[in-house]
Amino acid sequence: MIEEGALGKMTAQFALLTLISFGGVNVVLPDAHRFLVDVHHWITDQEFADYFAIAQAAPGPNFMMFALIGWKIDGVIGAIAASLAIILPAGGLAFIGGGLWHYFREAPWRRAVQLGLAPITIGLVFSSGYVLSSAADHDWLTFGITAITAVVTLYSKINPLWVFAGAALIGTFALS
Amino acid sequence: MSEIRPVLAPRPGTDGLVDLFVAFLQISLSGFGGAINWAHRALVEKRQWMTDEDFTEMLSLCQFLPGPNIVNFAVCLGQRQQGVLGSIAALSGSVVVPFVIFLFLALFYSHLGKIDSIHGALTGVSAAAAGFMITVGIRLARPHRKRALSILFGTAAFIAMGIIRFPLVYVLLVLAPPSIIIAWVMKK
C-alpha cells in the first residue's frame, strides 16, 4: 500500500464521487485528479493520463480507469475496492430509482416527464458524437472514417465491429 | 418512419438471467466509444427486447441517475425483466469479465501507450466511434421528428452540451423543467 489508510480514503472518496457523477463518471475526472494527484500524490499526472487512455482503448466500460487507480494504490484488493466503490452506490440508487420509475409507468405525469426528457436525451447523444468527432477528426482521413462509419452503421446490417477493426487498421498504418 | 416492432418477452427464470448476463457481457466487451451505442445495437436491433422509444426512455432515466450509464442501464433493465436477480446478472455481465481483462492490462500498461501504431489505431477507433454515436442519435430521433417542440429542445440540448460544453447537470436543470411542463400542459 502507498500509505497507511490510503485504501479506506480512496474507497470513501470514489463512493462519494460516483454519487455525484451525473452524466457518467467522466464528469468527475477533474475532481478525481485533484484528490489523487494534487492532494495525496498517490499517482502522477502521467499515470492519470495513461490510465484514462487505457480505459478508453480497452474493451469494457470506461470507468474501469478507477480499477487501475485502485490497483496502483493497493494491488488487487485496491482494484476490487475501487470498482465496488464506483459500482455499488450508483447501482443501488439505480435499482431504487428504476423501480419507482417503473411503478409510476401509467401515471400521467410520468408520460409528460418521458416525453419532455426524450428530446434532451437525444440531443445529448448527438452532443457526444459531436464532441468525440471534434476530438478525433483532425484531417480528411479521420473525418472520412467518421462519415463512412455513420453511413455504414445506419444503412447496412454489417456488425459495427468490422467497421471499428477497419478504422483501427487504417489508423495503424496511416495515422501513426 | 418509426418502425413499430414487437418487443420480445424475456425468457423466464434462469434462462432469462443467462440471456441478460450474455447480452451485457457482449455490450461491455464491444464498448468502443461508448457502451450506449452497443447497448442500442444489442438490445433494440438484435434481441428486440425494447423499441427505440423504450430505449430512449430508459436512457433518459439513466442519465438522470448518477454513476456510469452502463451500470444504471444494466441495473434498470435487469430489474424490469427479472427483478433483483436480473439486475445482478446484467451488472455482473457488464463488469466482471472486463474487470479481469483490466487487471491483466494493468500489468502491461506501461508498454501500451508508448507504441506509436497504437496511438494511430486509437485515433482511427475514436473517429469511427463518433460516426457510430451519430447513427444511434439518428435512430433514436426518428420517432420524434414530427414534433416541433422535440426538435427545439433536442437542438437546444445539443448546442448547450456539444457546442458550448455546459456541464450536463446545468443543461438538465435548465432544459428539462420547461420541456416537461410544456409536454404536460399540451397533453391536457
XYZ file of C-alpha atoms in Angstrom:
364
model
C 0.000 0.000 0.000
C 1.155 3.514 -0.784
C 0.457 4.873 2.694
C -1.408 3.806 5.815
C -5.153 4.317 5.394
C -4.976 5.109 1.663
C -7.298 2.222 0.723
C -10.075 3.422 3.020
C -9.768 7.062 1.948
C -9.766 6.121 -1.730
C -12.803 3.862 -1.368
C -14.785 6.503 0.526
C -13.852 9.189 -1.992
C -14.796 7.033 -5.013
C -18.134 6.101 -3.430
C -18.838 9.798 -2.967
C -17.726 10.708 -6.493
C -19.949 8.089 -8.125
C -22.999 9.516 -6.347
C -22.392 12.982 -7.780
C -21.358 11.819 -11.265
C -24.456 12.932 -13.132
C -23.913 12.067 -16.785
C -21.318 9.357 -16.267
C -18.026 9.152 -14.427
C -16.182 11.346 -16.924
C -17.705 14.434 -15.313
C -15.926 13.732 -12.008
C -12.495 13.126 -13.545
C -11.249 16.650 -12.704
C -12.233 16.103 -9.088
C -10.652 12.639 -9.005
C -7.478 14.129 -10.448
C -7.375 16.799 -7.759
C -7.840 14.223 -4.988
C -5.410 11.584 -6.279
C -2.658 13.640 -7.899
C -2.683 17.071 -6.267
C -3.812 16.353 -2.714
C -2.447 12.880 -1.972
C 0.252 12.336 -4.621
C -0.769 8.683 -4.884
C -0.381 8.682 -8.654
C 1.403 11.026 -11.046
C -0.120 13.240 -13.696
C 1.286 10.950 -16.393
C -0.183 7.832 -14.775
C -3.574 9.507 -14.582
C -3.450 10.309 -18.316
C -2.213 6.791 -19.163
C -4.952 5.111 -17.157
C -7.519 7.258 -18.936
C -6.157 6.285 -22.364
C -6.105 2.584 -21.488
C -9.662 2.720 -20.186
C -10.785 4.347 -23.441
C -8.966 1.832 -25.608
C -9.630 -1.408 -23.765
C -12.842 -3.350 -24.083
C -15.062 -2.716 -21.104
C -16.618 0.329 -19.516
C -14.514 3.478 -19.274
C -14.929 3.689 -15.503
C -12.508 0.745 -15.259
C -9.939 3.518 -15.089
C -10.744 3.628 -11.385
C -9.830 -0.047 -11.077
C -6.366 0.801 -12.412
C -6.016 3.577 -9.835
C -7.062 1.146 -7.092
C -4.535 -1.340 -8.409
C -1.779 1.260 -8.138
C -2.803 2.147 -4.586
C -3.238 -1.337 -3.122
C -2.867 -4.117 -5.712
C -5.745 -6.484 -6.450
C -7.572 -5.585 -3.245
C -7.356 -1.917 -4.223
C -8.670 -2.640 -7.714
C -11.651 -4.578 -6.346
C -12.381 -1.954 -3.676
C -12.215 0.875 -6.236
C -14.566 -0.925 -8.646
C -17.095 -1.759 -5.955
C -16.961 1.815 -4.650
C -17.864 3.105 -8.111
C -20.489 0.452 -8.934
C -22.430 -0.353 -5.770
C -23.682 3.086 -4.633
C -24.724 4.054 -8.168
C -26.205 0.603 -8.827
C -28.202 0.684 -5.587
C -29.588 4.093 -6.407
C -30.442 2.961 -9.958
C -32.318 -0.025 -8.521
C -34.449 2.200 -6.314
C -34.880 4.910 -8.972
C -35.638 2.397 -11.719
C -38.176 0.635 -9.508
C -40.021 3.857 -8.697
C -39.925 4.978 -12.326
C -41.455 1.677 -13.445
C -44.009 1.706 -10.637
C -45.379 5.029 -11.915
C -45.342 3.949 -15.575
C -49.089 4.576 -16.049
C -49.141 7.899 -14.194
C -49.960 10.878 -16.433
C -47.085 12.940 -15.004
C -44.634 10.210 -15.900
C -45.704 10.304 -19.518
C -45.130 14.054 -19.568
C -41.700 13.621 -17.965
C -40.839 10.948 -20.510
C -41.994 12.999 -23.490
C -40.211 16.087 -22.166
C -36.928 14.314 -21.448
C -36.679 12.271 -24.657
C -35.548 15.110 -26.978
C -32.975 16.280 -24.417
C -31.574 12.772 -24.123
C -31.343 12.507 -27.900
C -29.686 15.942 -28.100
C -27.112 14.685 -25.607
C -26.400 11.594 -27.730
C -25.703 13.886 -30.704
C -23.515 16.078 -28.450
C -21.400 13.063 -27.506
C -20.992 12.219 -31.185
C -20.006 15.780 -31.940
C -17.560 16.036 -29.029
C -15.953 12.715 -29.982
C -15.749 13.828 -33.587
C -14.132 17.166 -32.799
C -11.578 15.402 -30.569
C -10.705 12.735 -33.144
C -11.238 14.332 -36.561
C -8.253 16.492 -37.458
C -7.938 15.816 -41.194
C -9.902 14.498 -44.157
C -8.993 10.894 -43.358
C -10.344 10.864 -39.797
C -13.356 12.904 -40.877
C -13.923 10.355 -43.642
C -13.765 7.479 -41.127
C -16.449 9.194 -39.026
C -18.704 9.860 -42.017
C -18.311 6.378 -43.501
C -18.935 4.726 -40.127
C -22.134 6.730 -39.688
C -23.412 5.825 -43.174
C -22.446 2.144 -42.970
C -23.855 1.570 -39.471
C -27.037 3.435 -40.380
C -27.809 1.727 -43.675
C -26.261 -1.742 -43.541
C -26.679 -4.746 -41.288
C -22.944 -5.327 -41.000
C -21.609 -5.798 -37.463
C -20.030 -2.426 -36.500
C -17.076 -4.305 -35.003
C -15.838 -4.820 -38.576
C -16.009 -1.084 -39.186
C -14.044 -0.492 -35.997
C -11.462 -3.101 -36.993
C -11.071 -1.341 -40.351
C -10.749 2.039 -38.667
C -8.089 0.686 -36.301
C -6.196 -0.809 -39.233
C -6.303 2.414 -41.252
C -5.225 4.313 -38.145
C -2.301 1.978 -37.515
C -0.867 2.489 -40.990
C -1.974 5.994 -41.928
C -2.265 7.936 -38.685
C 0.762 6.908 -36.643
C -40.638 6.001 -40.382
C -40.668 4.992 -36.745
C -40.725 1.241 -37.036
C -43.064 -0.417 -34.615
C -41.553 -3.739 -33.803
C -42.790 -6.426 -31.483
C -40.942 -6.462 -28.203
C -39.794 -9.962 -27.411
C -40.567 -11.121 -23.913
C -37.523 -12.299 -21.994
C -37.253 -15.990 -21.286
C -38.408 -16.805 -17.771
C -36.233 -17.955 -14.887
C -32.603 -18.942 -15.145
C -32.564 -18.815 -18.962
C -33.540 -15.155 -18.813
C -30.792 -14.437 -16.290
C -28.250 -16.084 -18.572
C -29.585 -14.021 -21.506
C -29.146 -10.814 -19.514
C -25.638 -11.761 -18.439
C -24.588 -12.629 -22.001
C -26.196 -9.504 -23.511
C -24.433 -7.151 -21.118
C -21.158 -9.058 -21.407
C -21.282 -8.521 -25.186
C -22.175 -4.875 -24.754
C -19.335 -4.123 -22.381
C -16.747 -6.093 -24.345
C -17.514 -4.355 -27.626
C -17.941 -0.965 -25.969
C -15.604 1.080 -28.172
C -16.522 4.719 -27.959
C -19.394 4.423 -25.532
C -21.282 1.386 -24.299
C -24.627 3.025 -25.025
C -24.233 2.577 -28.792
C -23.603 -1.111 -28.369
C -26.431 -1.386 -25.871
C -28.763 0.013 -28.543
C -27.500 -2.489 -31.078
C -27.689 -5.484 -28.725
C -30.988 -4.706 -27.009
C -33.062 -2.965 -29.709
C -31.745 -4.217 -33.033
C -30.560 -7.752 -32.322
C -32.564 -9.036 -29.372
C -35.568 -6.725 -29.769
C -36.122 -6.597 -26.021
C -37.104 -2.944 -26.378
C -38.211 -0.449 -29.021
C -36.363 2.769 -29.867
C -38.835 4.624 -27.640
C -38.265 2.240 -24.727
C -34.547 2.692 -25.169
C -34.761 6.491 -25.133
C -36.989 6.352 -22.067
C -34.555 4.149 -20.148
C -31.567 6.181 -21.287
C -33.289 9.360 -20.040
C -33.704 7.727 -16.656
C -30.092 6.525 -16.575
C -28.777 9.970 -17.482
C -30.682 11.457 -14.600
C -29.216 8.958 -12.158
C -25.593 9.443 -11.091
C -22.943 6.855 -11.876
C -21.765 5.090 -15.016
C -24.590 4.943 -17.581
C -23.964 1.300 -18.393
C -24.203 0.311 -14.719
C -27.511 2.157 -14.388
C -28.774 0.669 -17.637
C -27.850 -2.878 -16.594
C -29.492 -2.476 -13.185
C -32.700 -0.919 -14.558
C -33.232 -3.295 -17.487
C -32.267 -6.334 -15.385
C -34.728 -5.249 -12.723
C -37.543 -4.748 -15.211
C -37.044 -8.182 -16.745
C -36.141 -10.336 -13.766
C -36.149 -8.288 -10.567
C -33.152 -8.066 -8.281
C -31.554 -11.219 -9.715
C -31.860 -9.705 -13.177
C -30.042 -6.591 -12.033
C -27.276 -8.693 -10.552
C -26.974 -10.844 -13.698
C -26.844 -7.848 -16.045
C -24.427 -5.941 -13.822
C -22.140 -8.963 -13.498
C -22.082 -9.357 -17.271
C -21.118 -5.758 -17.779
C -18.355 -5.540 -15.176
C -16.883 -8.859 -14.004
C -15.185 -10.086 -17.174
C -13.949 -6.627 -18.244
C -12.518 -6.276 -14.744
C -10.393 -9.418 -15.138
C -9.184 -8.219 -18.553
C -8.336 -4.926 -16.958
C -6.190 -6.427 -14.230
C -4.292 -8.199 -16.968
C -3.837 -4.934 -18.882
C -2.741 -3.154 -15.728
C 0.330 -5.350 -15.673
C 1.315 -4.208 -19.150
C 0.069 -0.661 -19.243
C 3.476 0.957 -19.251
C 4.267 -0.708 -22.577
C 0.965 0.041 -24.251
C 0.775 3.789 -24.614
C 4.305 4.143 -25.874
C 3.914 2.426 -29.209
C 3.055 4.894 -31.983
C 0.963 2.482 -34.030
C -1.329 2.040 -31.026
C -1.929 5.790 -30.945
C -2.790 5.672 -34.657
C -5.196 2.775 -34.116
C -6.799 4.623 -31.193
C -7.352 7.714 -33.303
C -8.996 5.601 -36.023
C -11.239 3.912 -33.468
C -12.229 7.263 -31.919
C -13.182 8.647 -35.334
C -15.336 5.571 -36.013
C -16.893 5.832 -32.547
C -18.050 9.366 -33.358
C -19.785 8.115 -36.506
C -21.458 5.255 -34.630
C -22.726 7.662 -31.976
C -24.316 9.828 -34.678
C -26.068 6.755 -36.112
C -27.616 5.921 -32.739
C -28.703 9.559 -32.367
C -30.459 9.432 -35.748
C -32.203 6.131 -34.899
C -33.473 7.483 -31.578
C -34.546 10.789 -33.136
C -36.686 9.265 -35.899
C -39.824 8.663 -33.801
C -39.700 12.272 -32.550
C -39.003 14.098 -35.783
C -42.558 15.321 -36.373
C -42.915 17.139 -33.064
C -41.589 20.691 -33.418
C -41.073 21.098 -29.666
C -38.932 17.969 -29.554
C -36.750 19.332 -32.331
C -36.459 22.624 -30.460
C -35.428 21.098 -27.124
C -33.204 18.488 -28.756
C -31.355 21.177 -30.696
C -31.023 23.325 -27.569
C -29.544 20.372 -25.644
C -27.140 19.675 -28.499
C -25.936 23.277 -28.656
C -25.616 23.607 -24.875
C -23.733 20.331 -24.334
C -21.973 19.721 -27.626
C -21.019 23.177 -28.810
C -20.918 25.413 -25.715
C -19.960 22.454 -23.459
C -22.006 23.322 -20.417
C -21.892 20.586 -17.739
C -24.690 18.047 -18.079
C -26.183 18.883 -14.693
C -26.875 22.503 -15.716
C -28.231 21.509 -19.106
C -30.700 19.151 -17.449
C -31.658 21.671 -14.756
C -32.362 24.414 -17.303
C -33.948 22.474 -20.178
C -35.789 19.591 -18.501
C -38.360 21.562 -16.428
C -39.744 23.680 -19.325
C -39.711 20.695 -21.688
C -41.634 18.542 -19.182
C -44.068 21.302 -18.221
C -44.907 22.050 -21.866
C -45.412 18.335 -22.561
C -47.710 18.159 -19.506
C -49.756 21.236 -20.429
C -50.174 20.231 -24.080
C -51.423 16.775 -23.143
C -54.325 18.189 -21.186
